[in-house]
Coordinates of C-alpha atoms in Angstrom, one line a residue:
M1 CA 0.5 -24.0 -21.0
A2 CA -2.3 -23.0 -23.3
L3 CA -4.9 -19.8 -22.0
A4 CA -6.8 -20.4 -19.6
V5 CA -8.9 -17.5 -18.0
V6 CA -11.1 -20.5 -15.1
V7 CA -13.3 -20.0 -12.0
V8 CA -13.6 -23.1 -10.3
C9 CA -16.0 -22.8 -7.6
S10 CA -16.3 -26.4 -6.8
A11 CA -15.1 -29.7 -8.1
G12 CA -17.5 -30.3 -11.0
I13 CA -18.8 -26.8 -12.1
A14 CA -18.4 -25.7 -15.3
Q15 CA -15.5 -23.1 -15.7
Q16 CA -15.6 -19.6 -17.6
P17 CA -15.0 -19.5 -21.2
T18 CA -11.6 -19.1 -21.9
L19 CA -10.4 -15.3 -23.3
S20 CA -8.1 -15.0 -26.2
P21 CA -5.0 -12.5 -24.8
V22 CA -6.0 -10.2 -25.8
E23 CA -9.4 -10.1 -24.9
L24 CA -7.7 -10.6 -21.5
V25 CA -5.2 -7.4 -21.9
R26 CA -7.6 -5.3 -22.3
Q27 CA -10.7 -6.7 -19.7
T28 CA -7.5 -5.7 -17.1
V29 CA -6.8 -2.8 -18.9
A30 CA -10.7 -1.3 -18.4
S31 CA -10.1 -2.8 -14.9
E32 CA -7.3 -0.5 -13.9
V33 CA -8.8 2.3 -15.9
A34 CA -11.1 2.0 -13.4
A35 CA -9.4 1.6 -10.0
S36 CA -7.5 4.6 -10.3
Q37 CA -10.6 6.4 -9.6
S38 CA -11.3 5.3 -6.9
D39 CA -11.2 7.2 -3.3
A40 CA -9.2 4.3 -1.8
K41 CA -6.0 6.3 0.5
V42 CA -2.9 4.3 2.0
M43 CA 0.3 5.2 3.9
F44 CA 3.6 3.2 2.9
L45 CA 7.3 2.6 3.1
D46 CA 9.2 3.6 -0.1
H47 CA 12.6 3.1 -0.5
K48 CA 14.2 4.7 -4.3
T49 CA 18.0 4.1 -5.3
T50 CA 19.7 5.5 -7.8
P51 CA 23.4 5.7 -8.9
R52 CA 23.7 9.1 -6.3
G53 CA 22.9 7.1 -3.0
S54 CA 18.9 6.3 -1.3
Q55 CA 16.1 7.5 0.2
T56 CA 13.5 6.3 2.1
K57 CA 10.2 8.4 2.9
L58 CA 7.4 7.8 4.7
M59 CA 4.2 8.9 2.0
V60 CA 0.7 8.7 2.1
E61 CA -2.1 10.2 0.1
T62 CA -4.7 12.4 0.7
K63 CA -7.3 13.7 -0.7
E64 CA -5.2 17.0 -1.9
G65 CA -1.8 14.8 -3.1
N66 CA 0.5 12.9 -1.5
A67 CA 2.5 13.9 0.8
G68 CA 6.0 12.4 1.7
W69 CA 8.4 12.9 5.2
L70 CA 12.3 11.9 4.0
V71 CA 13.1 10.0 7.2
A72 CA 16.4 8.3 6.4
E73 CA 19.0 9.0 3.4
N74 CA 21.3 6.0 2.5
D75 CA 19.7 4.8 4.9
Q76 CA 21.1 6.8 7.9
A77 CA 18.9 8.1 10.1
L78 CA 19.1 12.2 9.9
T79 CA 19.9 14.5 11.4
P80 CA 17.8 17.0 13.9
A81 CA 18.7 19.2 12.1
R82 CA 18.0 17.7 8.4
R83 CA 14.3 16.1 10.2
Q84 CA 13.5 19.4 11.0
A85 CA 14.4 21.5 7.8
E86 CA 12.3 18.3 6.4
E87 CA 9.1 19.1 9.1
R88 CA 9.3 22.6 8.5
R89 CA 9.4 21.7 4.2
L90 CA 6.1 20.5 4.3
V91 CA 4.6 22.2 7.2
H92 CA 5.6 24.9 5.2
L93 CA 3.7 23.2 1.6
A94 CA 1.0 22.5 3.7
N95 CA 0.2 26.2 4.1
D96 CA 1.4 27.9 0.6
P97 CA -2.0 27.4 -1.4
D98 CA 0.3 27.4 -4.5
D99 CA 2.5 25.3 -3.9
L100 CA -0.2 22.9 -3.6
R101 CA -1.9 23.3 -6.0
R102 CA 1.6 23.2 -8.5
K103 CA 2.2 19.9 -7.4
Q104 CA -1.1 18.6 -7.4
K105 CA -1.3 19.4 -11.4
S106 CA 1.8 18.1 -11.6
E107 CA 0.4 14.6 -9.8
K108 CA -2.5 14.6 -11.7
D109 CA -0.4 15.0 -14.9
D110 CA 1.6 11.6 -14.1
A111 CA -1.5 10.1 -13.1
D112 CA -2.9 10.9 -17.4
R113 CA 0.1 9.9 -18.4
I114 CA 0.4 6.4 -16.9
T115 CA -3.2 6.0 -18.0
R116 CA -2.8 6.7 -21.4
I117 CA 0.3 3.9 -21.1
V118 CA -2.0 1.3 -19.9
K119 CA -5.2 2.4 -22.3
A120 CA -2.7 1.6 -25.4
L121 CA -1.2 -1.9 -24.1
P122 CA -4.4 -4.4 -26.1
D123 CA -3.9 -1.7 -29.2
A124 CA 0.5 -1.5 -29.1
F125 CA 1.5 -5.4 -28.3
L126 CA 1.1 -9.0 -30.0
Y127 CA -0.1 -11.3 -27.0
E128 CA 0.8 -15.0 -26.1
A129 CA -0.1 -17.7 -23.7
D130 CA 3.2 -18.3 -21.4
G131 CA 2.1 -20.0 -18.5
S132 CA 1.1 -19.3 -15.7
E133 CA 2.7 -18.3 -11.9
V134 CA 1.2 -17.5 -7.9
G135 CA 0.7 -14.7 -6.4
T136 CA 3.1 -13.3 -3.9
G137 CA 3.2 -10.4 -1.3
E138 CA 4.3 -7.9 -3.7
M139 CA 3.0 -9.4 -6.3
G140 CA -0.3 -9.6 -7.0
K141 CA -2.0 -11.4 -4.2
V142 CA -1.0 -13.9 -1.7
G143 CA -1.5 -18.2 -3.3
D144 CA -4.1 -16.4 -7.1
E145 CA -2.7 -17.6 -10.0
L146 CA -1.7 -14.7 -12.7
V147 CA -1.7 -15.3 -15.8
R148 CA 1.4 -15.1 -17.7
L149 CA 1.7 -13.4 -21.6
K150 CA 4.7 -12.7 -23.6
F151 CA 3.9 -10.0 -25.7
R152 CA 6.0 -7.7 -29.1
P153 CA 5.2 -4.9 -30.1
N154 CA 2.5 -4.7 -32.7
P155 CA 3.3 -3.3 -35.8
K156 CA 0.2 -2.3 -37.0
Y157 CA -0.1 0.1 -33.6
D158 CA 0.3 3.5 -34.6
P159 CA 0.8 5.8 -31.5
P160 CA -1.4 8.9 -30.9
S161 CA 1.2 11.2 -29.7
R162 CA 4.9 10.6 -28.0
L163 CA 4.1 10.0 -25.1
E164 CA 3.4 6.0 -26.3
Q165 CA 6.4 5.9 -29.0
V166 CA 8.3 3.9 -26.4
L167 CA 6.0 0.4 -26.5
T168 CA 7.0 0.7 -29.9
G169 CA 9.8 -0.8 -28.9
L170 CA 9.0 -2.4 -26.2
E171 CA 8.7 -6.6 -25.5
G172 CA 8.3 -8.3 -22.4
H173 CA 6.2 -10.6 -20.1
I174 CA 2.7 -9.6 -18.0
L175 CA 1.5 -11.3 -15.0
I176 CA -2.5 -10.7 -15.1
D177 CA -4.2 -11.6 -12.1
S178 CA -7.8 -13.7 -13.7
R179 CA -9.9 -13.3 -11.1
Q180 CA -9.9 -9.9 -10.5
H181 CA -8.7 -8.4 -13.5
R182 CA -5.6 -6.3 -12.5
I183 CA -1.7 -6.0 -13.8
A184 CA 0.8 -8.1 -10.7
L185 CA 3.5 -7.5 -13.4
I186 CA 4.6 -5.6 -16.2
D187 CA 8.4 -6.8 -17.2
G188 CA 10.0 -5.3 -20.2
T189 CA 12.6 -4.4 -22.7
L190 CA 13.4 -1.9 -25.7
N191 CA 14.1 -4.7 -29.2
K192 CA 15.6 -1.3 -31.0
D193 CA 16.5 2.4 -30.8
V194 CA 13.2 4.6 -29.7
S195 CA 13.7 7.6 -31.3
F196 CA 10.6 10.0 -30.6
G197 CA 9.5 13.1 -31.8
W198 CA 10.4 12.2 -35.5
G199 CA 14.2 11.7 -33.8
F200 CA 14.6 15.5 -34.0
L201 CA 13.6 15.6 -30.0
G202 CA 15.7 12.9 -29.4
H203 CA 16.3 9.1 -28.5
L204 CA 16.2 6.3 -26.2
D205 CA 18.8 3.5 -26.5
Q206 CA 18.8 -0.4 -27.1
G207 CA 18.6 -2.4 -23.3
G208 CA 16.3 0.3 -21.4
H209 CA 14.3 -1.9 -18.8
L210 CA 11.0 -1.5 -17.3
L211 CA 10.1 -3.2 -14.6
V212 CA 5.9 -2.7 -12.8
Q213 CA 5.1 -4.5 -10.0
Q214 CA 1.7 -4.6 -8.4
A215 CA 0.2 -5.9 -5.2
D216 CA -3.3 -6.4 -4.0
V217 CA -1.8 -4.6 -0.5
A218 CA -5.4 -4.7 1.4
D219 CA -8.6 -6.0 0.9
G220 CA -8.7 -6.0 -1.9
N221 CA -7.1 -2.4 -3.1
W222 CA -3.6 -2.5 -5.0
E223 CA -0.8 -1.0 -5.1
V224 CA 2.7 -0.1 -6.4
T225 CA 5.4 -2.1 -5.0
H226 CA 8.7 -2.4 -6.6
M227 CA 9.6 0.0 -9.6
H228 CA 12.3 -0.5 -11.4
L229 CA 13.5 2.0 -14.4
R230 CA 16.5 2.4 -16.8
F231 CA 17.2 4.1 -19.4
T232 CA 20.1 6.3 -21.4
G233 CA 19.5 8.4 -24.4
R234 CA 19.7 12.2 -25.2
V235 CA 16.7 14.5 -25.2
L236 CA 16.5 17.1 -28.0
L237 CA 19.7 15.7 -29.6
V238 CA 22.3 17.3 -27.6
R239 CA 21.4 16.2 -23.9
G240 CA 22.3 12.8 -21.9
L241 CA 19.8 10.5 -20.9
N242 CA 20.4 8.4 -17.4
I243 CA 17.3 7.0 -16.1
D244 CA 18.5 4.6 -13.2
S245 CA 16.6 4.0 -10.3
D246 CA 14.8 1.1 -7.9
E247 CA 12.0 1.6 -6.2
V248 CA 10.3 -0.4 -3.5
A249 CA 6.9 0.0 -1.0
S250 CA 5.9 -1.6 1.1
N251 CA 4.0 -1.1 4.6
F252 CA 1.0 -0.7 3.7
R253 CA -2.0 0.2 5.8
L254 CA -5.0 2.0 4.7
V255 CA -5.6 6.4 5.7
P256 CA -10.0 8.1 5.7
S257 CA -10.2 8.9 2.1
T258 CA -11.7 12.2 3.4
L259 CA -7.7 12.6 4.5
S260 CA -6.0 16.4 4.0
F261 CA -2.3 16.8 3.0
S262 CA -1.9 18.7 6.7
Q263 CA -3.9 16.1 8.2
G264 CA -1.8 13.5 5.9
V265 CA 1.3 15.8 7.0
E266 CA 0.4 14.8 11.3
L267 CA 0.2 11.6 10.1
L268 CA 3.8 11.7 9.2
K269 CA 4.8 12.9 11.8
K270 CA 3.0 10.8 14.0
Q271 CA 4.5 8.3 12.4
E272 CA 8.1 9.5 11.8
T273 CA 8.4 9.9 16.0
E274 CA 7.2 6.6 16.9
M275 CA 10.3 5.5 14.3
G276 CA 12.3 7.0 16.6
R277 CA 11.1 5.2 19.4
H278 CA 13.0 2.5 17.8

């Protein structure tokens, strides 16, 4: 199917001009970057699985950073003692300005790295139309057409830093909601070993895999619903690197954008108590 980004208002009405694959990606990246500046905040349930087991957390976004309350380990509810320890940890964080500032800086650094990767997408890859899929509750917007593009490394791309180096070996496909210009899915696999730092700092092994899904979870507010990472390699050519995690987010609901961290902790406490009653 040829890539056609169209909006049909009703039968017989002309459609918008078709975008090339790379232009669709470029416009979508611009929308993603703009959306990252939104003040919208959500509360959700996060379930993360690694080879060491699983953790389930209640999460809430606040204007002062994200607060997370551990509610289960390996699908088992916390003991009363662990629950009290978790509450003390969050209360301490809410009342310790230095710790909270360090947490805020860490989250901002993570967000900046993600933004840099997203901004690199139009130039780092070559894109090819590959049909379409339909949005679901976990990917895109329910019922919306998602344009599917295959991507492979662009041999002319020169990564500006070690962060973007991983893109030089990644190939796979991307799904884009062409109406809202949002990324619904990125699924990529390393087709070769990728060195970073000219090979002196380390490398990632061929076969590493990345999958990220986003969905419209509340009135045009898009959030990551699924992230799977599996990478092996070496750091500083000595220490082994083994990342293997699967994270699913669900039960999203909007919360006030003015929420402070301490107010977020109280909201989590209330929600955790309600969960314990069921």
